[in-house]
GROMACS .gro file of C-alpha atoms in nm:
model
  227
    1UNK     CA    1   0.223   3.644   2.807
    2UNK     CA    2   0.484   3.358   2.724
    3UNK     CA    3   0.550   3.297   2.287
    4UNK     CA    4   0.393   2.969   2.370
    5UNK     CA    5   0.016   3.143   2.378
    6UNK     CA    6   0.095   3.356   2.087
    7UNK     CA    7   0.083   3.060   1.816
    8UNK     CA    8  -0.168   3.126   1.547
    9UNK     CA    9  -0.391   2.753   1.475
   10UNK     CA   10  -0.342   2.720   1.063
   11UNK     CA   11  -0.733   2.594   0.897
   12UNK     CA   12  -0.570   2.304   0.876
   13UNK     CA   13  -0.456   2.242   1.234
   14UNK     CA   14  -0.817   2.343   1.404
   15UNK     CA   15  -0.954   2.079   1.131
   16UNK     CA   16  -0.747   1.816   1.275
   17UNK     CA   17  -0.790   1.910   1.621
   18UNK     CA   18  -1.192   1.927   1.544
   19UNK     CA   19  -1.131   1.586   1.416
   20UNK     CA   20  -0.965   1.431   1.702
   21UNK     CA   21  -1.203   1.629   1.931
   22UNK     CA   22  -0.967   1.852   2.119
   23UNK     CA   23  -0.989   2.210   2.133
   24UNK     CA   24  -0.931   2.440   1.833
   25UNK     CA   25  -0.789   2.687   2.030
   26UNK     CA   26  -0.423   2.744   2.115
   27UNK     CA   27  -0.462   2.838   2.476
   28UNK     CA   28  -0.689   2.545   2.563
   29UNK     CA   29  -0.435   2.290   2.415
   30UNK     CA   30  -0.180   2.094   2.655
   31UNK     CA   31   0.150   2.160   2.584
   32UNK     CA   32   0.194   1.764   2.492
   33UNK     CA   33  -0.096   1.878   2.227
   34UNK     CA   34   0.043   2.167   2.112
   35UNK     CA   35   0.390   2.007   2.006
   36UNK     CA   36   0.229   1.741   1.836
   37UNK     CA   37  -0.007   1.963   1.631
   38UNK     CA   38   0.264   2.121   1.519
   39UNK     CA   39   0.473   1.877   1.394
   40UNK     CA   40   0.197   1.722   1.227
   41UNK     CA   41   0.170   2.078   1.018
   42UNK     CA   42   0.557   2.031   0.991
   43UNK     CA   43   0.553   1.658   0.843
   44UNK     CA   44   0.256   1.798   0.587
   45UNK     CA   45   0.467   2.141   0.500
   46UNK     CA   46   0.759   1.900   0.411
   47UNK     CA   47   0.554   1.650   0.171
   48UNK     CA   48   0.403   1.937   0.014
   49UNK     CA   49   0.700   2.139  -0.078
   50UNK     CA   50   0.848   1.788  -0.187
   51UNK     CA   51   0.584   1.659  -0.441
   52UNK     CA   52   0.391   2.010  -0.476
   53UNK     CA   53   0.056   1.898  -0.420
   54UNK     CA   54  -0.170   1.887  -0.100
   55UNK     CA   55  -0.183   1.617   0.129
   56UNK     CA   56  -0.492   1.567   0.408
   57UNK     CA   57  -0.461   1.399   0.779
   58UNK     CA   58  -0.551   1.042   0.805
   59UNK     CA   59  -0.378   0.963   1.179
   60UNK     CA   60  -0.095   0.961   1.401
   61UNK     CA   61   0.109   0.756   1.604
   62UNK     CA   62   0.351   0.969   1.853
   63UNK     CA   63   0.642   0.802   1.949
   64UNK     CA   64   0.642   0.588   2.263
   65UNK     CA   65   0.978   0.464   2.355
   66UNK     CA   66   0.836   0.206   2.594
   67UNK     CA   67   0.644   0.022   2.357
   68UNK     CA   68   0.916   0.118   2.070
   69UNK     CA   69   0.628   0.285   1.847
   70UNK     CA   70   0.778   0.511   1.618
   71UNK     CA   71   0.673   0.837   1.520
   72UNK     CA   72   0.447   0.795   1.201
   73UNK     CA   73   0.182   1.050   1.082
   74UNK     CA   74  -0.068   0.897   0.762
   75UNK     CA   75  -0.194   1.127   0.547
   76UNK     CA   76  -0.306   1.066   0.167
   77UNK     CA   77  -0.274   1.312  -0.127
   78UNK     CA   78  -0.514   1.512  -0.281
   79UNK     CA   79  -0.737   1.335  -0.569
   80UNK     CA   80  -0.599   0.977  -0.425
   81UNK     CA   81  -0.838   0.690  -0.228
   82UNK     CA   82  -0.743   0.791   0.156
   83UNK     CA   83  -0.885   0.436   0.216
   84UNK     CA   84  -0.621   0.281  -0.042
   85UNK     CA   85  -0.375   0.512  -0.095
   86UNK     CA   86  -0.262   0.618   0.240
   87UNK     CA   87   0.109   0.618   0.325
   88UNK     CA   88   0.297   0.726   0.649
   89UNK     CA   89   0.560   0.999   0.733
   90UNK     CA   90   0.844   0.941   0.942
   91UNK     CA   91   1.115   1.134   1.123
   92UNK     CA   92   1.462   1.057   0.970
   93UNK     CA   93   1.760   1.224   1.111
   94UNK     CA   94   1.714   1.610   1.117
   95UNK     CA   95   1.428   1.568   0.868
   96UNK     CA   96   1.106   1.301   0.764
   97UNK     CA   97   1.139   1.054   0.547
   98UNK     CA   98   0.778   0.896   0.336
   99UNK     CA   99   0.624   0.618   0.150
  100UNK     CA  100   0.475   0.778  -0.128
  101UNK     CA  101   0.667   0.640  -0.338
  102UNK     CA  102   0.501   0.299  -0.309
  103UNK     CA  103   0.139   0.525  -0.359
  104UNK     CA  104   0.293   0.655  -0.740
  105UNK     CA  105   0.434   0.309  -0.828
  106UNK     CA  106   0.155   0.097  -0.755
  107UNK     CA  107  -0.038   0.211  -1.083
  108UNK     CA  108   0.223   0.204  -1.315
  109UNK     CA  109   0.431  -0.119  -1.186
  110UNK     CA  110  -0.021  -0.248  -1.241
  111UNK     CA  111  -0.033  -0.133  -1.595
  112UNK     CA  112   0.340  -0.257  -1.683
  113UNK     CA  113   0.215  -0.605  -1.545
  114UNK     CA  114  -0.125  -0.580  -1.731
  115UNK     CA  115   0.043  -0.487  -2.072
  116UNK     CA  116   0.314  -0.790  -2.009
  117UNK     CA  117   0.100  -1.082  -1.920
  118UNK     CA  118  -0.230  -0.968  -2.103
  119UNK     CA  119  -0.153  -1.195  -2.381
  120UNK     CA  120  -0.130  -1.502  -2.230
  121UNK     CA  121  -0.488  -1.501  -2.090
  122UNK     CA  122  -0.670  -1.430  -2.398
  123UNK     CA  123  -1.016  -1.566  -2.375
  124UNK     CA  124  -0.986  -1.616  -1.994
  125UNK     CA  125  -1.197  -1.409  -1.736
  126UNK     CA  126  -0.970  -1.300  -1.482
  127UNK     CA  127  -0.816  -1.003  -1.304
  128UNK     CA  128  -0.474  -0.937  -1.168
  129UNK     CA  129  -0.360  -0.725  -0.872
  130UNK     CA  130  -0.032  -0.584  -0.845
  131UNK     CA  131   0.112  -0.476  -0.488
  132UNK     CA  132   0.417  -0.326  -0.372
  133UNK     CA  133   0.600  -0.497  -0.119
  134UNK     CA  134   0.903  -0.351  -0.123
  135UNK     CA  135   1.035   0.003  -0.266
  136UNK     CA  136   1.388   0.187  -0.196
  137UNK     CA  137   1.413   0.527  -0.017
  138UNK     CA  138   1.491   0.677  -0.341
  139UNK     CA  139   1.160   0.497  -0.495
  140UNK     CA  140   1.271   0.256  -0.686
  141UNK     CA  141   1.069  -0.064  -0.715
  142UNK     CA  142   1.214  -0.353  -0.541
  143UNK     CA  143   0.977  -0.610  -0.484
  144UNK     CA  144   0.612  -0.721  -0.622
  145UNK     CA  145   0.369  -0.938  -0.512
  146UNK     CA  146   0.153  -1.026  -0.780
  147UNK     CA  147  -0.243  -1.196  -0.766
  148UNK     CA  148  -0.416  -1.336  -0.993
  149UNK     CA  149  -0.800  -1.474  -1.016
  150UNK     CA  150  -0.920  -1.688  -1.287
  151UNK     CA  151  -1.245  -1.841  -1.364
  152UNK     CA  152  -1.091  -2.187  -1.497
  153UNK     CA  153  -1.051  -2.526  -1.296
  154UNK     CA  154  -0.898  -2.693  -1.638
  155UNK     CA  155  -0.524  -2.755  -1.497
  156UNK     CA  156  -0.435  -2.850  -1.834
  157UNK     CA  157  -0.476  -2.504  -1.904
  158UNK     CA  158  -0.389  -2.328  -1.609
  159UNK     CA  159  -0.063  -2.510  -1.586
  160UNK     CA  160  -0.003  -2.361  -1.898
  161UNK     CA  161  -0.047  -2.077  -1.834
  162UNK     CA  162   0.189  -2.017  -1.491
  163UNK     CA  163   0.460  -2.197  -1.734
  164UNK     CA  164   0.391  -1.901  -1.975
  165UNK     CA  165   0.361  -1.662  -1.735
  166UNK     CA  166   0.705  -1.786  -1.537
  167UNK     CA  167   0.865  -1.732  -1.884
  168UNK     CA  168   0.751  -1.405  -1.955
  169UNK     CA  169   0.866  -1.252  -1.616
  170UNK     CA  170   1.203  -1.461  -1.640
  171UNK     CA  171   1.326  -1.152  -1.748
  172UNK     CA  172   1.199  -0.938  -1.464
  173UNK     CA  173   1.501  -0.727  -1.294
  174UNK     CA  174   1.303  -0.737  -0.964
  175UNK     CA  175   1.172  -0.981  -0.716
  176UNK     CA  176   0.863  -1.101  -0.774
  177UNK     CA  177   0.604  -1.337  -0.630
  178UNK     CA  178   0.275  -1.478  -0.806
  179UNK     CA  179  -0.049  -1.683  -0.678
  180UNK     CA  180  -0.318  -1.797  -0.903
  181UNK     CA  181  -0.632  -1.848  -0.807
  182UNK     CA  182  -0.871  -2.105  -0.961
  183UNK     CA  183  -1.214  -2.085  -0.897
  184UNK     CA  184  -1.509  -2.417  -1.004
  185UNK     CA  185  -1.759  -2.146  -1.063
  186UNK     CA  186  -1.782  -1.766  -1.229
  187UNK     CA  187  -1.616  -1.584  -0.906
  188UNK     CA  188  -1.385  -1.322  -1.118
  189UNK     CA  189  -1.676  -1.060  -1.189
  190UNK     CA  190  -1.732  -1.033  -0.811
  191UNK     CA  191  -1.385  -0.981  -0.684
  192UNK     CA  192  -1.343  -0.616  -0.592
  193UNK     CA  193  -0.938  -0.401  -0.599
  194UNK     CA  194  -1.020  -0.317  -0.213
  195UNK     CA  195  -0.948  -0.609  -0.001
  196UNK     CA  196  -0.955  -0.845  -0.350
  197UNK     CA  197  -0.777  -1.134  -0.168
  198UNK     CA  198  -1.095  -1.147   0.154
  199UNK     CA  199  -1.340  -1.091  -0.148
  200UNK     CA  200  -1.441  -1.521  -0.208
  201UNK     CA  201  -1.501  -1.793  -0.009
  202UNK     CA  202  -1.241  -2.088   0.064
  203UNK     CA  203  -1.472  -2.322  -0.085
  204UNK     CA  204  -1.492  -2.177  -0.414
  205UNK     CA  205  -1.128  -2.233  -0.484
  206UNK     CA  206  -1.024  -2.543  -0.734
  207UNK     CA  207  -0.691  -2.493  -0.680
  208UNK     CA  208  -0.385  -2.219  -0.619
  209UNK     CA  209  -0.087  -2.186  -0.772
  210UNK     CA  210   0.196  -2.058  -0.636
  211UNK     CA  211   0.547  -1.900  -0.791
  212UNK     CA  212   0.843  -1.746  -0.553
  213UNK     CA  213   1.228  -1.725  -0.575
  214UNK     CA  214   1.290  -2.036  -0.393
  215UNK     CA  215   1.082  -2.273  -0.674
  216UNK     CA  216   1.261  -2.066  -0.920
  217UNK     CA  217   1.602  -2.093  -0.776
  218UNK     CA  218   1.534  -2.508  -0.786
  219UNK     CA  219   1.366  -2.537  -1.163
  220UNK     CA  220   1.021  -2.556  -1.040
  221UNK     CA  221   0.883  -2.266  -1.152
  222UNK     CA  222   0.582  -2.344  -0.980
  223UNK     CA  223   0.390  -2.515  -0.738
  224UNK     CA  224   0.039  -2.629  -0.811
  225UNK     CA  225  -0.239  -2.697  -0.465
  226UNK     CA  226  -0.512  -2.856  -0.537
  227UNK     CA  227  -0.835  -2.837  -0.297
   0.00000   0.00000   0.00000
């Protein structure tokens, strides 16, 4: 018999193939099945030596030239939200290249944002989400997008508050972007971190403020849009 039939399925390879409903046994595998099973092992083996901790399947995408899909295996680490916290793997050159990265920044680029701006919403109900929307291959933090819901349809006081706000990240080393929401009644308590910004209805917005590098770059600061 050839090498190819002598390959020994790891537990976590017949998982996946259970998973995906193919057969958990070598010989019953398609060749086109067999390669990608094991370089799915091979993209996990390299996070894992990498970062030192396990990581579990989530999905992949093999490449397809004619539709230009790219190679990209998801997978999420052990102890993080696989719903939330799943990031791909990708070939690059002779090895893979990932985005977890943007999975161990997210929660501290949150808290840094929490701690800065906490201040100036003193008495308010709100909540703020922080996202990633851009990160380096080397993991440093390019770009945020921050979100922010508040229970207040006073503009005399919101306004003040995006002018405060505005001023306290005038100092920020990288991009940012901001929207307020402004809700006419109690909303805040409701909004959930999973899908946060799908989480209220149109109707119950006052008004939305918005804050990017182009109303910076001209003085604005801010744009205000009232419903």
């Amino acid at each position: 018999m050839g090498k190819i039939f002598k390959h020994k399925l790891t537990r976590r390879q017949k998982e996946i193939l259970e998973r995906t409903k193919l057969p958990n046994n070598w010989e019953e595998l398609s060749t086109y099945h067999r390669r990608i099973i094991k370089r799915i092992e091979k993209m996990i083996k390299y996070l894992e030596k990498k970062y030192g901790k396990k990581f579990y399947y989530k999905g992949y995408i093999p490449e397809n030239k004619l539709f230009f899909d790219k190679e990209s295996l998801l997978v999420y680490a052990e102890g993080d939200d696989p719903e939330v916290d799943c990031f791909a793997v990708e070939p690059k050159g002779f090895g893979f290249t990932d985005e977890y990265a943007w999975v161990i920044q997210t929660p501290i680029v949150q808290k840094e944002m929490e701690e800065k701006l906490a201040g100036i919403f003193e008495g308010q109900k709100y909540k703020m989400f922080v996202e990633l929307t851009g990160v380096s291959d080397e993991g440093e933090v390019k770009w945020i997008d921050i979100c922010i819901y508040i229970d207040n349809k006073d503009t005399s006081v919101t306004d003040s508050i995006m002018d405060r706000i505005v001023e306290s990240l005038s100092s920020e080393t990288r991009e940012w972007d901001l929207t307020m929401y402004c809700f006419k009644k109690p909303v805040v308590d409701s909004i959930p971190s999973k899908e946060h910004n799908r989480s209220f209805e149109s109707d119950d917005v006052y008004c939305m403020y918005d804050s990017n590098r182009v109303d910076r770059r001209e003085g604005r600061g801010w744009e205000r849009n009232d419903r």
